[in-house]
Coordinates of C-alpha atoms in Angstrom, one line a residue:
Chain R
M1 CA 116.6 39.0 208.6
L2 CA 115.5 36.4 206.1
R3 CA 113.9 33.3 207.6
I4 CA 112.1 30.5 205.8
E5 CA 110.6 27.5 207.4
N6 CA 109.7 24.3 205.7
I7 CA 109.2 25.8 202.2
H8 CA 107.7 23.6 199.5
K9 CA 107.6 24.4 195.9
S10 CA 106.6 22.3 192.9
Y11 CA 106.2 23.1 189.2
P12 CA 103.8 21.4 186.9
M13 CA 105.7 19.5 184.3
G14 CA 103.1 18.4 181.8
K15 CA 100.9 16.0 183.8
S16 CA 103.3 15.3 186.6
K17 CA 104.8 17.7 189.1
L18 CA 108.4 18.6 189.7
H19 CA 108.9 18.9 193.4
A20 CA 111.7 21.5 193.4
L21 CA 111.9 22.3 197.1
K22 CA 110.9 19.7 199.7
G23 CA 110.7 21.5 203.0
V24 CA 113.6 23.9 203.1
S25 CA 114.3 25.9 206.3
L26 CA 117.0 28.6 206.4
T27 CA 117.9 31.7 208.3
V28 CA 120.1 34.4 206.8
N29 CA 121.3 37.1 209.1
D30 CA 122.1 40.6 208.2
G31 CA 125.5 41.2 206.6
E32 CA 126.1 37.5 205.7
F33 CA 128.0 36.6 202.6
M34 CA 126.8 33.2 201.7
S35 CA 126.5 30.9 198.7
I36 CA 123.9 28.3 197.8
M37 CA 125.5 25.4 196.0
G38 CA 124.1 22.4 194.3
S39 CA 124.1 20.7 190.9
S40 CA 121.5 21.8 188.3
G41 CA 118.0 20.7 189.3
S42 CA 118.9 20.8 193.0
G43 CA 116.5 23.7 193.5
K44 CA 119.1 26.3 194.3
S45 CA 117.7 28.9 191.9
T46 CA 114.2 28.3 193.0
L47 CA 115.2 28.9 196.5
L48 CA 116.9 32.2 195.5
N49 CA 113.8 33.3 193.5
I50 CA 111.5 32.6 196.4
L51 CA 113.8 34.5 198.8
G52 CA 113.8 37.4 196.3
L53 CA 110.0 37.4 195.9
L54 CA 110.4 36.6 192.2
D55 CA 108.5 33.4 192.6
S56 CA 105.7 32.1 194.9
F57 CA 105.9 29.0 197.2
D58 CA 103.3 26.4 197.8
Q59 CA 103.7 25.8 201.5
G60 CA 105.8 27.0 204.4
L61 CA 106.6 30.3 206.1
Y62 CA 108.7 33.2 205.0
Y63 CA 109.7 36.1 207.3
L64 CA 111.3 39.0 205.7
D65 CA 112.6 41.5 208.2
N66 CA 110.0 40.0 210.6
L67 CA 107.2 40.5 208.1
V68 CA 105.2 37.5 207.2
I69 CA 105.3 37.0 203.5
Q70 CA 102.0 35.5 202.5
N71 CA 99.6 36.0 199.6
L72 CA 101.4 39.1 198.4
T73 CA 99.8 41.1 195.7
E74 CA 102.1 41.8 192.8
T75 CA 102.1 45.5 193.6
R76 CA 103.1 44.7 197.2
A77 CA 105.8 42.3 196.0
A78 CA 107.1 45.0 193.7
F79 CA 107.4 47.3 196.6
Y80 CA 109.3 44.8 198.7
R81 CA 111.6 43.8 195.9
N82 CA 112.4 47.4 195.2
K83 CA 113.0 48.2 198.9
Y84 CA 114.9 45.1 200.1
F85 CA 116.5 43.3 197.2
G86 CA 119.0 43.8 194.4
F87 CA 119.2 41.1 191.8
V88 CA 122.2 40.0 189.7
F89 CA 121.6 37.4 187.1
Q90 CA 123.8 35.0 185.1
S91 CA 122.5 36.5 181.8
F92 CA 122.8 40.0 183.2
N93 CA 119.2 40.9 182.3
L94 CA 120.0 44.4 181.2
I95 CA 117.3 46.2 179.1
S96 CA 118.8 46.1 175.7
F97 CA 117.6 49.4 174.4
K98 CA 118.7 51.4 177.4
N99 CA 122.3 52.5 177.9
A100 CA 124.4 51.6 180.9
M101 CA 123.4 54.7 182.9
E102 CA 119.7 54.4 182.1
N103 CA 119.8 50.7 183.1
I104 CA 121.3 51.6 186.5
A105 CA 118.9 54.4 187.0
L106 CA 115.7 52.4 186.2
P107 CA 115.0 51.0 189.8
L108 CA 115.1 54.7 191.0
Y109 CA 112.5 55.5 188.4
Y110 CA 110.2 53.1 190.1
Q111 CA 110.9 54.8 193.4
G112 CA 109.8 58.1 191.9
V113 CA 113.3 59.7 191.9
S114 CA 113.5 62.5 189.4
R115 CA 115.4 61.9 186.2
K116 CA 118.2 64.3 186.9
K117 CA 118.8 62.9 190.3
R118 CA 118.6 59.3 189.3
N119 CA 121.0 59.8 186.4
A120 CA 123.4 61.5 188.7
I121 CA 123.2 58.6 191.2
A122 CA 123.6 56.1 188.3
L123 CA 126.8 58.0 187.2
E124 CA 128.2 57.8 190.7
Y125 CA 127.7 54.0 190.7
L126 CA 129.2 53.7 187.2
E127 CA 132.2 55.7 188.5
R128 CA 132.5 53.2 191.3
M129 CA 132.4 50.3 188.9
G130 CA 135.1 52.0 186.8
L131 CA 132.7 52.4 183.9
R132 CA 132.2 56.1 183.9
E133 CA 133.1 56.5 180.2
W134 CA 130.7 53.7 179.2
A135 CA 127.7 55.5 180.5
N136 CA 126.2 56.0 177.1
H137 CA 126.9 52.6 175.7
L138 CA 124.2 50.0 175.1
P139 CA 124.6 46.6 176.8
S140 CA 125.4 45.1 173.4
E141 CA 128.5 47.3 173.3
L142 CA 129.8 46.1 176.6
S143 CA 131.8 43.0 177.5
G144 CA 130.4 40.3 179.8
G145 CA 132.3 41.6 182.8
Q146 CA 131.3 45.2 182.1
K147 CA 127.6 44.1 181.7
Q148 CA 127.8 42.2 185.0
R149 CA 129.3 45.3 186.7
V150 CA 126.4 47.4 185.3
A151 CA 124.0 44.8 186.6
I152 CA 125.6 45.0 190.1
A153 CA 125.4 48.7 190.0
R154 CA 121.7 48.5 189.1
A155 CA 121.2 46.1 192.0
L156 CA 123.0 48.5 194.4
V157 CA 121.5 51.7 193.3
T158 CA 118.4 51.4 195.5
Q159 CA 120.7 50.6 198.5
P160 CA 119.0 47.3 199.2
K161 CA 119.5 45.2 202.3
V162 CA 120.2 42.0 200.3
I163 CA 121.9 41.3 197.0
L164 CA 120.7 38.1 195.4
A165 CA 123.0 36.8 192.7
D166 CA 122.0 33.8 190.5
E167 CA 125.2 32.4 189.0
P168 CA 126.7 35.8 188.6
T169 CA 129.9 34.4 187.2
G170 CA 128.3 31.7 185.1
A171 CA 128.8 33.6 181.8
L172 CA 132.2 35.0 182.6
D173 CA 135.8 33.9 182.3
S174 CA 137.8 33.1 185.4
Q175 CA 139.6 36.4 185.6
T176 CA 136.4 38.4 185.2
S177 CA 134.7 36.1 187.6
L178 CA 137.3 36.9 190.2
E179 CA 136.8 40.6 189.7
V180 CA 133.0 40.3 190.0
M181 CA 133.5 38.3 193.2
E182 CA 135.8 40.9 194.6
L183 CA 133.1 43.5 193.9
L184 CA 130.5 41.5 195.7
K185 CA 132.8 41.0 198.6
E186 CA 133.3 44.7 198.8
V187 CA 129.5 45.2 198.7
N188 CA 129.2 42.8 201.6
R189 CA 131.9 44.7 203.5
E190 CA 129.5 47.7 203.5
G191 CA 127.0 45.6 205.4
I192 CA 124.8 44.4 202.6
T193 CA 123.8 40.8 202.8
V194 CA 124.9 38.9 199.7
I195 CA 123.5 35.5 198.7
I196 CA 125.1 33.8 195.6
V197 CA 123.8 30.8 193.8
T198 CA 126.5 28.9 192.1
H199 CA 127.7 25.4 191.2
E200 CA 131.3 26.4 191.1
H201 CA 133.4 25.3 194.1
D202 CA 135.9 28.2 193.7
I203 CA 133.2 30.8 193.9
S204 CA 131.5 29.3 196.9
Q205 CA 134.8 29.1 198.7
M206 CA 135.1 32.9 198.5
T207 CA 131.9 33.3 200.6
N208 CA 131.6 32.9 204.4
R209 CA 128.9 30.3 204.5
I210 CA 127.9 27.5 202.1
V211 CA 124.5 26.0 202.0
R212 CA 124.4 22.8 199.8
L213 CA 121.2 21.6 198.3
R214 CA 120.4 18.3 196.7
D215 CA 117.1 17.2 195.3
G216 CA 115.3 20.1 196.9
M217 CA 116.7 19.6 200.4
I218 CA 119.5 21.2 202.3
I219 CA 122.1 18.6 203.0
E220 CA 124.9 20.8 204.3
D221 CA 125.2 24.2 205.9
I222 CA 128.7 25.1 206.8
A223 CA 130.8 28.2 207.6
V224 CA 133.9 28.6 205.4
E225 CA 137.2 28.8 207.2
K226 CA 138.5 32.3 207.0
K227 CA 141.5 32.8 204.8
D228 CA 143.2 36.1 204.5
T229 CA 144.3 35.7 200.9
I230 CA 142.8 33.8 198.0
C231 CA 145.1 31.4 196.3
L232 CA 144.9 31.5 192.6
T233 CA 145.6 28.3 190.5
Chain D
M1 CA 101.0 58.7 185.7
F2 CA 101.2 61.7 183.5
D3 CA 104.4 63.2 184.8
L4 CA 107.3 64.2 182.6
D5 CA 109.2 61.1 183.6
T6 CA 106.6 58.7 182.4
W7 CA 106.6 60.5 179.0
Q8 CA 110.4 60.5 178.8
E9 CA 110.3 56.7 179.5
I10 CA 107.7 56.3 176.8
F11 CA 109.6 58.5 174.3
S12 CA 112.8 56.7 174.8
T13 CA 111.1 53.3 174.4
I14 CA 109.4 54.4 171.2
R15 CA 112.6 56.0 169.9
K16 CA 114.6 52.9 170.6
N17 CA 112.2 50.5 169.0
K18 CA 111.8 52.3 165.7
L19 CA 110.8 49.5 163.4
R20 CA 108.0 48.3 165.7
S21 CA 106.8 51.8 166.4
I22 CA 106.8 52.7 162.7
L23 CA 104.9 49.5 161.8
T24 CA 102.2 50.3 164.4
A25 CA 102.0 53.9 163.4
F26 CA 101.8 53.0 159.7
S27 CA 98.9 50.5 160.1
V28 CA 96.9 53.1 161.9
A29 CA 97.8 56.0 159.7
W30 CA 97.1 53.9 156.6
G31 CA 93.7 52.9 157.9
I32 CA 92.6 56.4 158.6
F33 CA 94.1 57.7 155.4
M34 CA 92.2 55.2 153.3
L35 CA 89.0 55.9 155.2
I36 CA 89.3 59.6 154.5
I37 CA 90.0 59.0 150.9
L38 CA 87.1 56.7 150.6
L39 CA 84.7 59.0 152.3
G40 CA 86.0 61.9 150.3
A41 CA 85.7 60.0 147.0
G42 CA 82.1 59.0 147.8
Q43 CA 81.2 62.5 148.8
G44 CA 82.8 63.8 145.6
L45 CA 80.9 61.5 143.4
Q46 CA 77.7 62.4 145.2
N47 CA 78.4 66.1 145.0
G48 CA 79.2 65.8 141.3
V49 CA 76.1 64.0 140.3
K50 CA 73.9 66.1 142.5
A51 CA 75.2 69.3 141.0
N52 CA 74.5 67.7 137.6
F53 CA 70.9 67.1 138.5
E54 CA 70.4 70.4 140.2
A55 CA 71.3 72.1 136.9
D56 CA 67.7 71.4 135.9
A57 CA 64.6 71.6 138.0
V58 CA 64.0 68.2 139.7
N59 CA 60.3 67.8 139.0
T60 CA 60.4 68.0 135.2
I61 CA 59.1 65.8 132.4
W62 CA 60.4 65.7 128.8
I63 CA 58.5 64.2 126.0
S64 CA 59.8 63.5 122.5
A65 CA 58.4 61.5 119.6
G66 CA 59.7 58.1 118.5
Q67 CA 58.7 55.3 116.1
T68 CA 55.9 52.9 116.7
T69 CA 56.8 49.2 117.2
M70 CA 53.2 47.8 117.6
E71 CA 50.3 47.6 115.2
Y72 CA 47.4 49.7 116.3
K73 CA 43.9 50.0 114.7
G74 CA 45.1 48.8 111.4
L75 CA 48.1 51.1 111.4
K76 CA 51.4 49.3 110.7
P77 CA 54.3 49.4 113.1
G78 CA 57.4 51.5 112.1
R79 CA 55.5 54.8 111.8
F80 CA 57.5 57.9 112.8
L81 CA 55.5 60.2 115.0
R82 CA 55.7 64.0 114.8
F83 CA 54.6 66.4 117.4
T84 CA 52.8 69.6 116.4
N85 CA 51.6 72.8 118.0
R86 CA 48.4 70.8 118.7
D87 CA 50.3 68.6 121.1
Y88 CA 51.4 71.7 123.0
Y89 CA 48.0 73.3 123.2
E90 CA 46.1 70.1 124.1
T91 CA 48.7 69.1 126.7
D92 CA 48.3 72.6 128.2
I93 CA 44.5 72.5 128.2
Q94 CA 44.2 68.9 129.4
N95 CA 46.6 69.1 132.3
K96 CA 46.2 72.6 133.7
H97 CA 46.0 71.1 137.2
D98 CA 49.3 69.1 137.1
I99 CA 51.6 71.3 134.9
D100 CA 53.2 74.3 136.3
Q101 CA 55.3 75.5 133.4
L102 CA 55.0 74.1 129.8
A103 CA 57.3 74.6 126.9
A104 CA 57.3 73.3 123.3
N105 CA 60.7 73.2 121.7
I106 CA 62.3 73.0 118.4
N107 CA 65.8 71.5 118.1
V108 CA 67.8 72.5 115.0
Y109 CA 71.2 71.0 114.9
N110 CA 74.3 72.4 113.2
K111 CA 73.2 75.9 112.5
N112 CA 75.8 78.3 111.3
I113 CA 76.2 81.2 113.7
S114 CA 78.4 84.1 112.7
Y115 CA 79.5 87.4 114.0
G116 CA 81.7 89.5 111.8
K117 CA 84.3 87.2 110.3
E118 CA 83.9 84.4 112.9
S119 CA 81.5 81.6 112.5
V120 CA 80.7 78.5 114.4
N121 CA 78.2 75.7 114.2
Y122 CA 75.8 75.0 117.1
R123 CA 72.4 73.6 117.9
V124 CA 69.6 76.2 118.0
V125 CA 66.7 75.6 120.3
G126 CA 63.4 77.4 119.7
T127 CA 61.6 77.6 122.9
F128 CA 59.2 79.2 125.3
P129 CA 59.8 81.4 128.3
A130 CA 58.7 78.4 130.4
L131 CA 61.9 76.6 129.6
E132 CA 63.7 79.0 132.0
A133 CA 61.8 77.2 134.8
V134 CA 62.6 73.8 133.4
E135 CA 66.2 74.0 132.4
L136 CA 67.2 76.7 134.8
P137 CA 69.7 78.2 132.5
N138 CA 72.1 80.4 134.4
V139 CA 71.6 83.8 132.7
T140 CA 74.5 85.9 133.6
E141 CA 73.7 88.9 131.5
G142 CA 70.6 90.3 129.9
R143 CA 67.4 88.2 130.2
F144 CA 65.7 85.0 129.0
I145 CA 63.0 84.8 126.3
N146 CA 59.7 86.4 127.3
K147 CA 56.1 86.1 126.0
F148 CA 56.4 89.3 123.8
D149 CA 59.3 87.7 122.0
I150 CA 57.0 84.7 121.3
E151 CA 54.0 86.9 120.3
R152 CA 56.0 89.1 118.0
Q153 CA 58.3 86.4 116.7
R154 CA 61.2 88.7 117.6
K155 CA 64.6 87.8 116.1
I156 CA 66.5 87.6 119.4
A157 CA 68.8 85.0 120.8
L158 CA 70.6 83.9 123.9
I159 CA 74.1 82.5 123.6
S160 CA 76.4 80.9 126.1
S161 CA 79.5 82.8 127.3
K162 CA 81.5 80.0 125.7
I163 CA 80.0 80.7 122.2
Q164 CA 80.5 84.5 122.9
K165 CA 84.1 83.8 123.4
E166 CA 84.4 81.8 120.2
L167 CA 82.5 84.5 118.2
S168 CA 84.5 87.5 119.4
K169 CA 88.2 86.8 119.5
N170 CA 88.9 90.1 121.2
E171 CA 86.7 89.2 124.2
E172 CA 84.0 91.7 123.1
N173 CA 80.7 91.7 125.1
L174 CA 78.1 90.7 122.5
L175 CA 75.1 91.6 124.6
G176 CA 72.9 93.9 122.3
K177 CA 75.0 93.0 119.3
W178 CA 73.7 91.3 116.2
I179 CA 74.7 87.9 115.1
K180 CA 73.6 85.8 112.1
I181 CA 72.0 82.4 112.3
D182 CA 71.8 81.0 108.7
N183 CA 72.2 84.5 107.4
I184 CA 69.3 85.8 109.4
S185 CA 70.1 88.6 111.9
F186 CA 69.4 88.0 115.6
K187 CA 70.0 90.4 118.4
I188 CA 71.6 89.0 121.5
I189 CA 69.5 89.7 124.5
G190 CA 71.1 87.4 127.0
I191 CA 74.3 85.5 127.9
Y192 CA 74.1 82.3 129.9
E193 CA 76.7 80.0 131.5
E194 CA 76.1 76.5 132.7
A195 CA 78.3 74.6 135.1
N196 CA 77.9 71.5 133.0
D197 CA 79.9 72.3 129.9
R198 CA 77.8 70.1 127.5
E199 CA 74.9 72.5 128.3
N200 CA 76.8 75.4 126.9
N201 CA 76.6 74.3 123.3
K202 CA 73.2 75.8 122.2
V203 CA 71.6 79.0 121.2
Y204 CA 68.1 79.8 122.5
I205 CA 65.7 81.7 120.2
P206 CA 61.9 82.2 120.6
F207 CA 59.8 79.1 119.5
T208 CA 57.7 81.1 117.1
T209 CA 60.7 82.7 115.5
A210 CA 62.3 79.3 115.0
Q211 CA 59.2 77.9 113.3
Q212 CA 58.9 81.0 111.1
S213 CA 62.6 81.7 110.3
F214 CA 63.6 78.1 109.5
G215 CA 60.4 77.1 107.7
L216 CA 59.4 74.6 110.3
I217 CA 55.7 75.6 110.5
N218 CA 53.8 73.6 113.1
R219 CA 56.8 71.4 114.1
V220 CA 57.5 70.5 117.7
D221 CA 60.5 68.4 118.6
F222 CA 60.0 68.0 122.3
I223 CA 57.8 69.2 125.0
S224 CA 59.2 70.0 128.5
M225 CA 57.4 70.9 131.6
T226 CA 57.7 71.4 135.3
L227 CA 55.0 69.9 137.5
T228 CA 53.1 71.4 140.4
N229 CA 54.1 69.7 143.6
L230 CA 53.7 66.0 142.9
T231 CA 55.2 63.1 144.7
I232 CA 57.1 60.4 142.9
Q233 CA 54.0 58.2 142.7
E234 CA 51.9 61.0 141.4
T235 CA 54.4 61.9 138.7
I236 CA 54.4 58.3 137.6
K237 CA 50.6 58.3 137.4
F238 CA 50.7 61.6 135.6
E239 CA 53.3 60.2 133.2
N240 CA 50.9 57.4 132.3
K241 CA 48.1 59.9 131.8
L242 CA 50.2 61.9 129.4
K243 CA 51.0 58.8 127.5
K244 CA 47.4 57.9 127.1
Q245 CA 46.6 61.4 125.9
F246 CA 49.4 61.2 123.3
A247 CA 48.4 57.7 122.3
S248 CA 44.9 58.7 121.5
R249 CA 46.0 61.9 119.7
H250 CA 48.6 60.0 117.6
N251 CA 46.9 56.6 117.3
F252 CA 49.4 54.3 118.9
N253 CA 49.2 51.5 121.5
V254 CA 49.7 52.8 125.0
E255 CA 51.9 49.8 125.7
D256 CA 54.2 50.8 122.8
K257 CA 57.5 51.6 124.5
R258 CA 59.2 53.4 121.6
A259 CA 56.3 55.5 120.2
I260 CA 57.1 58.4 122.4
F261 CA 59.8 58.9 125.1
I262 CA 58.9 60.3 128.4
N263 CA 61.8 61.3 130.6
N264 CA 60.6 61.8 134.2
N265 CA 63.4 63.6 135.9
L266 CA 62.0 63.2 139.4
K267 CA 61.9 59.4 138.8
N268 CA 65.5 59.5 137.7
Y269 CA 66.4 61.7 140.6
E270 CA 64.9 59.3 143.0
Q271 CA 66.7 56.5 141.3
I272 CA 70.0 58.3 141.6
L273 CA 69.3 59.0 145.2
L274 CA 68.7 55.3 145.7
L275 CA 71.9 54.6 143.9
F276 CA 73.7 57.0 146.2
A277 CA 72.2 55.2 149.2
G278 CA 73.8 52.1 147.7
I279 CA 77.1 53.8 147.1
T280 CA 77.2 55.3 150.5
G281 CA 76.4 51.9 152.0
F282 CA 79.2 50.4 150.0
I283 CA 81.6 53.0 151.1
W284 CA 80.7 52.5 154.7
L285 CA 81.2 48.8 154.2
I286 CA 84.7 49.3 152.8
G287 CA 85.4 52.0 155.4
I288 CA 84.4 49.7 158.3
G289 CA 86.4 46.9 156.7
T290 CA 89.4 49.2 156.5
I291 CA 89.0 50.2 160.2
I292 CA 88.6 46.6 161.2
A293 CA 91.8 45.8 159.3
G294 CA 93.4 48.6 161.1
I295 CA 92.1 47.4 164.5
V296 CA 93.3 43.9 163.7
G297 CA 96.7 45.3 162.6
V298 CA 97.1 47.3 165.8
S299 CA 95.9 44.5 168.0
N300 CA 98.3 42.1 166.3
I301 CA 101.3 44.4 166.8
M302 CA 100.3 45.0 170.4
I303 CA 100.1 41.3 171.1
I304 CA 103.5 40.8 169.5
V305 CA 104.9 43.8 171.4
V306 CA 103.8 42.4 174.7
R307 CA 105.2 38.9 173.9
E308 CA 108.4 40.4 172.7
R309 CA 108.8 42.5 175.8
T310 CA 107.7 39.9 178.4
K311 CA 111.3 39.4 179.5
E312 CA 111.8 43.2 179.7
F313 CA 108.7 43.3 181.9
G314 CA 110.2 40.6 184.0
I315 CA 113.4 42.6 184.5
R316 CA 111.4 45.7 185.3
K317 CA 109.4 43.8 187.9
A318 CA 112.5 42.4 189.4
I319 CA 113.8 45.9 190.0
G320 CA 110.5 47.1 191.5
A321 CA 108.0 47.8 188.7
T322 CA 104.4 47.4 189.8
P323 CA 102.0 45.6 187.5
W324 CA 100.1 48.8 187.0
S325 CA 103.2 50.7 186.0
I326 CA 103.8 48.2 183.3
I327 CA 100.3 48.2 182.1
S328 CA 100.0 51.9 182.1
Q329 CA 103.3 52.4 180.4
L330 CA 102.3 50.0 177.6
L331 CA 98.8 51.6 177.2
L332 CA 100.3 55.1 177.1
E333 CA 102.8 54.0 174.6
S334 CA 100.1 52.5 172.4
I335 CA 97.7 55.4 172.8
F336 CA 100.3 57.9 172.1
L337 CA 101.5 56.1 169.0
T338 CA 98.0 55.5 167.6
T339 CA 96.9 59.1 168.3
I340 CA 99.9 60.6 166.5
A341 CA 99.6 58.1 163.6
G342 CA 95.9 58.6 163.4
Y343 CA 96.4 62.3 163.2
I344 CA 99.0 62.0 160.6
G345 CA 96.7 59.8 158.5
L346 CA 93.9 62.3 159.0
V347 CA 96.0 65.3 157.9
L348 CA 97.5 63.4 154.9
G349 CA 94.0 62.2 153.8
V350 CA 92.5 65.6 154.0
G351 CA 95.6 67.0 152.3
V352 CA 95.3 64.6 149.4
L353 CA 91.6 65.4 149.0
E354 CA 92.4 69.1 149.0
I355 CA 94.9 68.6 146.2
I356 CA 92.5 66.5 144.2
S357 CA 89.7 69.0 144.4
K358 CA 92.1 71.8 143.5
Y359 CA 94.0 70.3 140.6
M360 CA 91.6 67.7 139.2
P361 CA 90.1 68.8 135.9
K362 CA 86.4 69.6 136.1
S363 CA 84.2 66.7 135.8
D364 CA 80.4 66.1 135.6
F365 CA 80.6 63.2 138.0
F366 CA 83.1 64.4 140.6
L367 CA 83.0 67.6 142.6
N368 CA 84.5 68.9 145.8
P369 CA 85.6 65.6 147.5
E370 CA 85.4 66.2 151.2
A371 CA 85.5 63.8 154.1
N372 CA 83.3 64.0 157.1
I373 CA 85.9 64.9 159.7
E374 CA 83.7 63.8 162.6
I375 CA 83.6 60.3 161.2
A376 CA 87.3 60.3 160.7
I377 CA 87.9 61.4 164.2
V378 CA 85.6 58.8 165.6
A379 CA 87.4 56.2 163.5
T380 CA 90.7 57.4 164.9
L381 CA 89.4 57.2 168.4
L382 CA 88.1 53.7 167.7
L383 CA 91.5 52.6 166.6
I384 CA 93.1 54.2 169.6
V385 CA 90.7 52.5 172.0
S386 CA 90.9 49.1 170.2
G387 CA 94.7 49.3 170.1
A388 CA 94.7 50.0 173.8
L389 CA 92.2 47.2 174.5
A390 CA 94.2 44.8 172.4
G391 CA 97.3 45.6 174.3
L392 CA 95.5 45.5 177.6
V393 CA 94.7 41.8 177.7
P394 CA 98.3 40.5 177.0
A395 CA 99.7 43.4 179.1
R396 CA 97.7 42.3 182.1
R397 CA 98.8 38.8 181.7
A398 CA 102.4 39.8 181.3
A399 CA 102.1 42.1 184.4
R400 CA 100.5 39.3 186.4
I401 CA 102.8 36.4 185.8
Q402 CA 105.6 35.7 188.3
P403 CA 108.7 37.7 187.3
V404 CA 110.7 34.4 187.3
E405 CA 108.5 33.1 184.5
A406 CA 108.8 36.4 182.5
L407 CA 112.6 36.3 182.9
K408 CA 112.7 32.8 181.4
E409 CA 111.2 34.1 178.1
E410 CA 113.6 34.8 175.3

């Protein structure tokens, strides 16, 4: 479903260049639940952003659903992002002046869904997240866990093929982190591919596949042994 | 692009960013408001002074006697000159070609005018029928002095409606009634009313009657005339010719600036028109300055808005917003705000001008302030377009950068 070959990406850092990805190749199949691990600066977020078409790459090949992704116009990229991906960020990235329901409904606005219909759909998702009564609250009135659940609902509302989560638990306490991970797992059970970037071992252990990056290169790509229950502490 | 949803999105954004919206709206509304007030004030000034001038015929010349300041043919300076009937007749004969209407006048100040028990003091002007063409008194009832009044030295008078009111406490119409000027009875044959209140403080009687009744035989205080169609250059030439005629008649140096005074109304009028060109230019300068300040204000706010919202745009792009949807949303927001604000400024400005022209006490120099609405609308459009353009450049940049960059912004 997602396939990249020999991707290079560098950022200008003043006069020198930061080589963030040094020839990364990766294939992600439909319905996978995987995590990308690495310390900060390993290039894991860059990889996720490239996969999600939020960032461009310098060199290499990217096949998205057998489409070659190359020299995309922003308009085209917006279309693909809306169709294929749902994003979950560490800092939630909710729009501060829109309430929970409006935030969730926003991707549907860009799909041209009518206001009534998209608000109804957004409410359904809020219900699913257990946040029905928080529909009219602004993000500033929600707790971190609630915000992340709203963000996940927003990512899901377009029924994407892939959820890309960049440190989704990075700003949450362990109990809330667990809840969020359970939610993502449930999402994955419905057949949606979930890719999580994290540096936390516990979090990555909950996924089925771990790709480990160091200095812009994949150093490990392993399947996690299946456990039926998750041991806490 | 213009569907209901887009507007709902815009309304909710504006509603939820009140301070920013109000600041933008205020700078636009203020710019337009000031422009309207300025244009209105300029127009009011112009209307006022023009009305003042139009009270008299434009192509008039007034001559009065002064005191010599230069020695001439053995005559010492400091001589007071006096005009006589001869000045009137000779001016008439020598300038038949240039003069249309000619009047000799006597000015008698502080004459006691009474009717029944009421009495007031006013200036009495002894004059010719020709003065009607020169001063354009607005005779509301009866008539002005005619040539038979002059020939027969009739004891008749014109008073202003203001004087009439002062003379008859019970609002009696004095037309045809007899009043007394210095205990001499005059019949009122006309009532006049001037827009300029200072012009309402005199009583007109026939020139010959004035000379005879007040013992001022042969005296002339000033001569006034209207000219046949002459251009400004021609009137100046004619002015000099008149001066020479008076100089030879009264033996003074033509160069003497204070021997006689010639007031050329057309020259004044042209000067006032020139002054107005200056004032209008100045108002335009300030107006354009105000608009530029408004444009800079709106542009600044738009640039700040875009910078402030870069992250929001990043989020929107991550969830599927196209660059165009972001640009168009921003532009529509800006255009909508500036249009509403510009309209508010327009209405407020016009409203204030209306109130001013309604409640301001009458003045000689200010009348009917009104703004040129077309100019105001053009100015509003200019603000709208420039606000949009100012937003367009940063909006395009914000829409173009990679979402990941936009998301990094705080």
